[in-house]
Tab-separated table of C-alpha atoms in Angstrom:
chain	number	residue	atom	x	y	z
A	1	MET	CA	-60.339	-19.513	-24.280
A	2	GLN	CA	-61.065	-20.791	-27.749
A	3	LYS	CA	-63.840	-22.939	-28.151
A	4	ASN	CA	-65.305	-24.775	-31.164
A	5	THR	CA	-67.819	-22.476	-32.997
A	6	PRO	CA	-71.280	-23.838	-32.035
A	7	PRO	CA	-73.336	-25.256	-34.723
A	8	ARG	CA	-75.757	-22.387	-36.117
A	9	SER	CA	-78.950	-24.254	-35.186
A	10	THR	CA	-78.293	-23.522	-31.600
A	11	ILE	CA	-77.047	-19.960	-32.111
A	12	ARG	CA	-79.749	-16.908	-31.071
A	13	LEU	CA	-79.105	-13.469	-32.113
A	14	THR	CA	-78.884	-11.151	-29.268
A	15	ARG	CA	-81.178	-8.096	-28.598
A	16	ARG	CA	-79.069	-5.469	-30.622
A	17	GLY	CA	-77.153	-8.072	-32.463
A	18	ARG	CA	-77.664	-6.350	-36.194
A	19	ILE	CA	-74.314	-6.953	-37.195
A	20	ALA	CA	-72.669	-10.396	-35.911
A	21	LEU	CA	-69.494	-9.135	-34.169
A	22	VAL	CA	-67.044	-12.232	-33.446
A	23	ALA	CA	-63.671	-12.875	-32.574
A	24	THR	CA	-61.712	-15.303	-30.207
A	25	GLY	CA	-58.963	-16.100	-28.182
A	26	ALA	CA	-57.711	-16.355	-24.679
A	27	VAL	CA	-56.054	-13.010	-24.157
A	28	VAL	CA	-55.269	-10.914	-20.935
A	29	VAL	CA	-57.893	-8.702	-20.062
A	30	GLY	CA	-57.137	-5.126	-19.421
A	31	THR	CA	-59.628	-4.172	-17.289
A	32	ALA	CA	-59.339	-5.375	-13.522
A	33	VAL	CA	-62.159	-5.092	-11.407
A	34	ALA	CA	-60.321	-3.725	-8.192
A	35	VAL	CA	-58.638	-0.973	-9.530
A	36	PRO	CA	-57.580	1.788	-6.952
A	37	LEU	CA	-59.185	4.881	-6.937
A	38	LEU	CA	-57.114	7.619	-8.664
A	39	ILE	CA	-57.610	11.296	-7.384
A	40	LEU	CA	-55.178	14.046	-8.349
A	41	ALA	CA	-54.509	17.543	-6.482
A	42	PRO	CA	-55.907	16.946	-2.862
A	43	GLU	CA	-56.908	20.432	-1.164
A	44	GLU	CA	-55.476	21.287	2.128
A	45	ASP	CA	-58.270	20.046	3.934
A	46	GLY	CA	-57.238	16.590	2.298
A	47	ARG	CA	-60.436	16.509	-0.208
A	48	PRO	CA	-59.702	15.816	-3.625
A	49	THR	CA	-60.178	18.334	-6.314
A	50	THR	CA	-59.809	15.900	-9.264
A	51	LEU	CA	-61.174	12.833	-10.192
A	52	VAL	CA	-59.095	10.396	-12.683
A	53	ILE	CA	-61.357	7.908	-14.445
A	54	PRO	CA	-58.806	5.146	-16.464
A	55	GLU	CA	-59.528	3.763	-19.702
A	56	GLY	CA	-61.548	0.811	-19.502
A	57	TRP	CA	-63.027	1.105	-16.006
A	58	ARG	CA	-66.569	-0.443	-16.042
A	59	ALA	CA	-69.513	1.698	-14.746
A	60	SER	CA	-69.552	-0.186	-11.442
A	61	GLN	CA	-66.061	0.993	-10.864
A	62	VAL	CA	-66.661	4.633	-11.639
A	63	TYR	CA	-70.047	4.524	-9.395
A	64	ALA	CA	-67.736	3.181	-6.454
A	65	ALA	CA	-64.830	5.920	-7.338
A	66	VAL	CA	-67.344	8.920	-7.086
A	67	ASP	CA	-68.969	7.650	-4.067
A	68	LYS	CA	-65.477	7.678	-2.451
A	69	ALA	CA	-64.269	10.984	-3.941
A	70	LEU	CA	-67.502	12.648	-2.875
A	71	ALA	CA	-67.500	10.987	0.611
A	72	LEU	CA	-70.931	9.289	-0.237
A	73	PRO	CA	-72.291	5.908	1.434
A	74	ALA	CA	-71.573	2.927	-0.747
A	75	GLY	CA	-74.402	2.888	-3.684
A	76	SER	CA	-75.268	6.340	-3.714
A	77	THR	CA	-73.917	7.109	-7.445
A	78	LYS	CA	-75.884	4.269	-8.741
A	79	LYS	CA	-78.958	5.013	-7.261
A	80	SER	CA	-78.583	8.520	-8.689
A	81	LEU	CA	-78.788	7.106	-12.201
A	82	ALA	CA	-83.079	7.539	-12.035
A	83	LYS	CA	-82.607	11.513	-11.892
A	84	ALA	CA	-79.493	12.202	-13.597
A	85	ALA	CA	-81.188	12.874	-16.882
A	86	LEU	CA	-78.158	11.554	-19.170
A	87	LYS	CA	-78.203	12.190	-22.669
A	88	LEU	CA	-77.603	8.359	-23.860
A	89	PRO	CA	-78.340	7.171	-27.050
A	90	ASN	CA	-81.481	5.342	-27.380
A	91	ASP	CA	-79.989	2.167	-27.994
A	92	ALA	CA	-78.477	2.258	-24.201
A	93	GLU	CA	-81.597	2.201	-22.631
A	94	GLY	CA	-80.782	4.186	-19.847
A	95	ASN	CA	-77.785	2.157	-19.071
A	96	PRO	CA	-74.592	4.497	-19.065
A	97	GLU	CA	-71.725	1.910	-19.579
A	98	GLY	CA	-69.552	2.953	-22.177
A	99	TYR	CA	-70.506	6.566	-22.257
A	100	LEU	CA	-68.636	7.267	-18.699
A	101	PHE	CA	-65.648	8.741	-20.438
A	102	PRO	CA	-62.425	8.397	-19.068
A	103	ALA	CA	-60.724	11.735	-18.408
A	104	THR	CA	-59.842	14.170	-15.391
A	105	TYR	CA	-62.815	15.541	-13.950
A	106	PRO	CA	-63.114	18.555	-11.561
A	107	LEU	CA	-64.452	18.247	-7.953
A	108	GLN	CA	-65.959	21.269	-6.342
A	109	GLU	CA	-67.920	21.766	-3.072
A	110	LYS	CA	-71.212	21.326	-4.791
A	111	THR	CA	-70.429	18.625	-7.327
A	112	THR	CA	-73.077	15.848	-7.154
A	113	PRO	CA	-72.977	12.291	-8.541
A	114	GLU	CA	-75.465	13.262	-11.392
A	115	LYS	CA	-73.189	16.277	-12.275
A	116	LEU	CA	-70.444	14.177	-12.224
A	117	LEU	CA	-71.847	11.114	-14.257
A	118	ALA	CA	-73.642	13.810	-16.780
A	119	LEU	CA	-70.316	15.462	-17.500
A	120	MET	CA	-68.765	12.160	-18.404
A	121	VAL	CA	-71.535	11.301	-20.618
A	122	ASP	CA	-71.703	15.009	-22.334
A	123	THR	CA	-67.874	14.453	-22.682
A	124	ALA	CA	-68.396	10.988	-24.427
A	125	ASN	CA	-71.033	12.457	-26.547
A	126	GLU	CA	-68.448	15.140	-27.862
A	127	LYS	CA	-65.944	12.560	-28.465
A	128	PHE	CA	-68.171	9.919	-30.074
A	129	ASN	CA	-70.656	12.124	-32.087
A	130	GLY	CA	-68.007	14.056	-33.992
A	131	ALA	CA	-67.486	13.507	-37.740
A	132	PRO	CA	-64.825	11.140	-37.815
A	133	ILE	CA	-66.575	8.429	-35.395
A	134	ALA	CA	-69.755	8.749	-36.837
A	135	ALA	CA	-68.339	8.660	-40.407
A	136	GLY	CA	-66.174	5.812	-39.318
A	137	ALA	CA	-68.958	4.012	-37.947
A	138	GLN	CA	-70.953	4.373	-41.201
A	139	ARG	CA	-68.189	3.428	-43.264
A	140	ASN	CA	-68.281	-0.168	-41.428
A	141	ALA	CA	-71.750	-0.225	-41.480
A	142	MET	CA	-72.759	0.193	-37.938
A	143	ASN	CA	-73.727	2.852	-35.525
A	144	VAL	CA	-71.759	4.842	-33.085
A	145	TYR	CA	-73.504	2.738	-29.873
A	146	GLN	CA	-72.427	-0.448	-31.933
A	147	ALA	CA	-68.673	0.924	-32.585
A	148	VAL	CA	-68.323	1.841	-28.699
A	149	THR	CA	-69.473	-1.689	-27.852
A	150	ILE	CA	-66.784	-2.849	-30.384
A	151	ALA	CA	-64.186	-0.379	-28.892
A	152	SER	CA	-65.112	-1.726	-25.382
A	153	ILE	CA	-64.273	-5.355	-26.211
A	154	VAL	CA	-61.013	-3.828	-27.794
A	155	GLN	CA	-60.188	-2.056	-24.928
A	156	ALA	CA	-60.620	-5.154	-22.531
A	157	GLU	CA	-59.221	-7.523	-24.766
A	158	ALA	CA	-55.792	-6.002	-26.059
A	159	ALA	CA	-52.705	-6.202	-24.071
A	160	THR	CA	-51.236	-2.906	-25.371
A	161	ARG	CA	-52.110	0.135	-27.308
A	162	ALA	CA	-50.384	-1.166	-30.406
A	163	ASP	CA	-52.664	-4.248	-30.291
A	164	MET	CA	-55.679	-2.458	-30.442
A	165	GLY	CA	-56.042	-2.217	-34.187
A	166	LYS	CA	-55.164	-6.035	-34.732
A	167	VAL	CA	-57.900	-7.090	-32.238
A	168	ALA	CA	-60.169	-4.748	-34.024
A	169	ARG	CA	-59.342	-6.207	-37.259
A	170	VAL	CA	-59.740	-9.711	-35.847
A	171	VAL	CA	-63.293	-8.153	-35.056
A	172	PHE	CA	-64.116	-7.420	-38.409
A	173	ASN	CA	-62.800	-10.501	-40.315
A	174	ARG	CA	-64.779	-12.747	-38.319
A	175	LEU	CA	-67.928	-10.687	-39.008
A	176	GLU	CA	-67.473	-11.277	-42.383
A	177	ARG	CA	-67.484	-14.920	-41.815
A	178	GLY	CA	-70.487	-15.056	-39.463
A	179	MET	CA	-68.324	-16.830	-36.543
A	180	PRO	CA	-69.679	-16.004	-32.622
A	181	LEU	CA	-67.455	-13.934	-30.476
A	182	GLN	CA	-66.115	-16.053	-28.114
A	183	MET	CA	-64.199	-13.495	-25.899
A	184	ASP	CA	-63.459	-14.181	-22.164
A	185	SER	CA	-63.984	-10.418	-21.411
A	186	THR	CA	-67.592	-10.614	-22.113
A	187	ILE	CA	-67.955	-13.821	-20.073
A	188	ASN	CA	-66.072	-11.978	-17.057
A	189	TYR	CA	-68.550	-8.857	-17.558
A	190	ALA	CA	-71.199	-11.005	-17.164
A	191	LEU	CA	-69.640	-12.702	-13.923
A	192	GLY	CA	-68.582	-9.173	-12.556
A	193	ARG	CA	-64.641	-10.416	-12.496
A	194	SER	CA	-61.424	-10.432	-14.475
A	195	THR	CA	-59.403	-13.626	-14.849
A	196	LEU	CA	-57.241	-15.086	-17.440
A	197	ARG	CA	-58.878	-18.467	-16.409
A	198	THR	CA	-62.291	-19.094	-18.293
A	199	THR	CA	-63.706	-22.713	-17.543
A	200	ALA	CA	-66.021	-24.492	-19.796
A	201	ASN	CA	-68.657	-24.182	-17.203
A	202	ASP	CA	-68.294	-20.398	-17.393
A	203	THR	CA	-68.919	-20.485	-21.177
A	204	ARG	CA	-72.495	-22.269	-20.721
A	205	ILE	CA	-73.746	-19.402	-18.472
A	206	ASP	CA	-77.110	-18.107	-19.102
A	207	SER	CA	-76.235	-14.449	-19.876
A	208	PRO	CA	-76.767	-12.085	-23.121
A	209	TYR	CA	-73.094	-10.974	-22.789
A	210	ASN	CA	-72.213	-15.112	-23.155
A	211	SER	CA	-70.340	-14.371	-26.579
A	212	TYR	CA	-69.822	-18.332	-26.458
A	213	GLN	CA	-73.303	-19.182	-26.951
A	214	ARG	CA	-74.783	-16.059	-28.371
A	215	MET	CA	-74.291	-14.586	-32.051
A	216	GLY	CA	-73.983	-10.611	-32.118
A	217	LEU	CA	-72.735	-7.978	-30.037
A	218	PRO	CA	-73.401	-7.895	-26.294
A	219	PRO	CA	-76.364	-6.106	-25.393
A	220	THR	CA	-74.333	-3.134	-24.157
A	221	PRO	CA	-70.427	-2.092	-23.844
A	222	ILE	CA	-68.428	-4.089	-21.361
A	223	ASP	CA	-66.770	-0.938	-20.270
A	224	ASN	CA	-65.705	2.693	-21.065
A	225	PRO	CA	-63.312	2.743	-23.931
A	226	GLY	CA	-60.566	5.594	-24.087
A	227	GLU	CA	-60.004	7.548	-27.839
A	228	GLU	CA	-57.298	5.070	-28.936
A	229	ALA	CA	-59.883	1.929	-28.920
A	230	MET	CA	-62.547	4.141	-30.492
A	231	ARG	CA	-60.374	4.715	-33.394
A	232	ALA	CA	-59.166	1.248	-33.564
A	233	ALA	CA	-63.014	-0.032	-33.699
A	234	ILE	CA	-63.680	2.243	-36.839
A	235	ASN	CA	-60.348	1.899	-38.681
A	236	PRO	CA	-58.505	-1.133	-38.229
A	237	PRO	CA	-55.343	-1.584	-39.750
A	238	PRO	CA	-55.568	-4.588	-43.071
A	239	GLY	CA	-55.008	-8.025	-42.090
A	240	ASP	CA	-56.069	-11.746	-42.072
A	241	TRP	CA	-56.214	-12.491	-38.873
A	242	LEU	CA	-59.069	-14.801	-37.154
A	243	TYR	CA	-57.338	-15.397	-33.763
A	244	PHE	CA	-55.007	-14.132	-30.864
A	245	VAL	CA	-53.741	-14.868	-27.692
A	246	THR	CA	-51.345	-13.299	-25.307
A	247	VAL	CA	-48.829	-15.961	-24.516
A	248	ARG	CA	-47.065	-13.744	-22.155
A	249	PRO	CA	-46.969	-9.905	-21.533
A	250	GLY	CA	-45.804	-8.290	-24.716
A	251	ASP	CA	-46.631	-11.303	-26.707
A	252	THR	CA	-49.744	-11.249	-28.172
A	253	ARG	CA	-49.626	-13.651	-31.316
A	254	PHE	CA	-52.231	-12.733	-34.003
A	255	THR	CA	-52.743	-15.916	-36.731
A	256	ALA	CA	-55.156	-16.407	-39.574
A	257	ASP	CA	-54.616	-20.289	-38.897
A	258	TYR	CA	-56.018	-22.251	-36.200
A	259	ALA	CA	-53.629	-24.888	-36.188
A	260	GLU	CA	-51.383	-22.451	-35.313
A	261	HIS	CA	-53.340	-20.631	-33.175
A	262	GLN	CA	-54.239	-23.862	-30.935
A	263	ARG	CA	-50.368	-24.224	-30.665
A	264	ASN	CA	-50.180	-20.811	-29.421
A	265	VAL	CA	-53.022	-21.342	-26.763
A	266	ALA	CA	-51.110	-24.735	-25.443
A	267	GLU	CA	-47.912	-22.455	-24.830
A	268	PHE	CA	-50.075	-19.504	-23.155
A	269	ASN	CA	-51.801	-22.524	-20.896
A	270	THR	CA	-47.893	-23.556	-20.083
A	271	HIS	CA	-46.971	-20.079	-18.972
A	272	LEU	CA	-50.317	-19.773	-17.085
A	273	LYS	CA	-49.486	-22.828	-15.140
A	274	LYS	CA	-45.908	-22.074	-14.670
A	275	ASP	CA	-46.788	-18.687	-13.432
A	276	GLY	CA	-49.295	-20.213	-10.936
A	277	ALA	CA	-46.772	-22.865	-9.491
A	278	ARG	CA	-44.205	-19.832	-8.732
A	279	ALA	CA	-47.021	-18.030	-7.147
A	280	ALA	CA	-47.698	-20.930	-4.931
A	281	GLY	CA	-44.150	-21.366	-4.154
């Protein structure tokens, strides 16, 4: 939910806050924490032959999916990171969040978590380090890792693919004004959840992902974005939007006027209460 921008004297840069990425608004979060494992083409003995990683899954979801697909004890894939030798950018500091590229991956008899994770990261590097993405990032005065971080926020915040470009434009418009991010998706990531209800207490949590209290980008991406979100992050459409809120499914409203945004937020809250009352009834 939109909060007032904190005084500049209380703002601290994040460790990688080299650019002040900022946006705001209460929006529908695109990435749910509990997403069913998607497996295709099972063999006759019941073992899956492919694993589908959807756009917007967090690393924790990917780890759990690999564990299940390979019939391993819970936590095995995460533990394998230490020996996976993933080819991640230096800024990632060994954390593959953002680089477990969403796609369909083959599962063979000798497939290991290390091999699967390496294939995901190699696929991400192939997609992200090509000329279009690298040049687009440079054009917007950021490196590729920062572009992936922005794309992960776009992936989480945009209610539809059609909204992705506008969400990214909000990011850059607010960036130019030195405003804080104030996005609920980063709070949800810090708390390991996905919800439409972000409370005032939530916005006070002590976390580098608290974009209500800290300026700049979060220290890592907050999910694993797809190509559409990446394209939006490096080439957003023109527009003067500073705020957005998904009032109801299919109705995301972008505006440059704060008073209009507050009216939209009030309408969002009204619908949320009605939906809650119907669910309780």
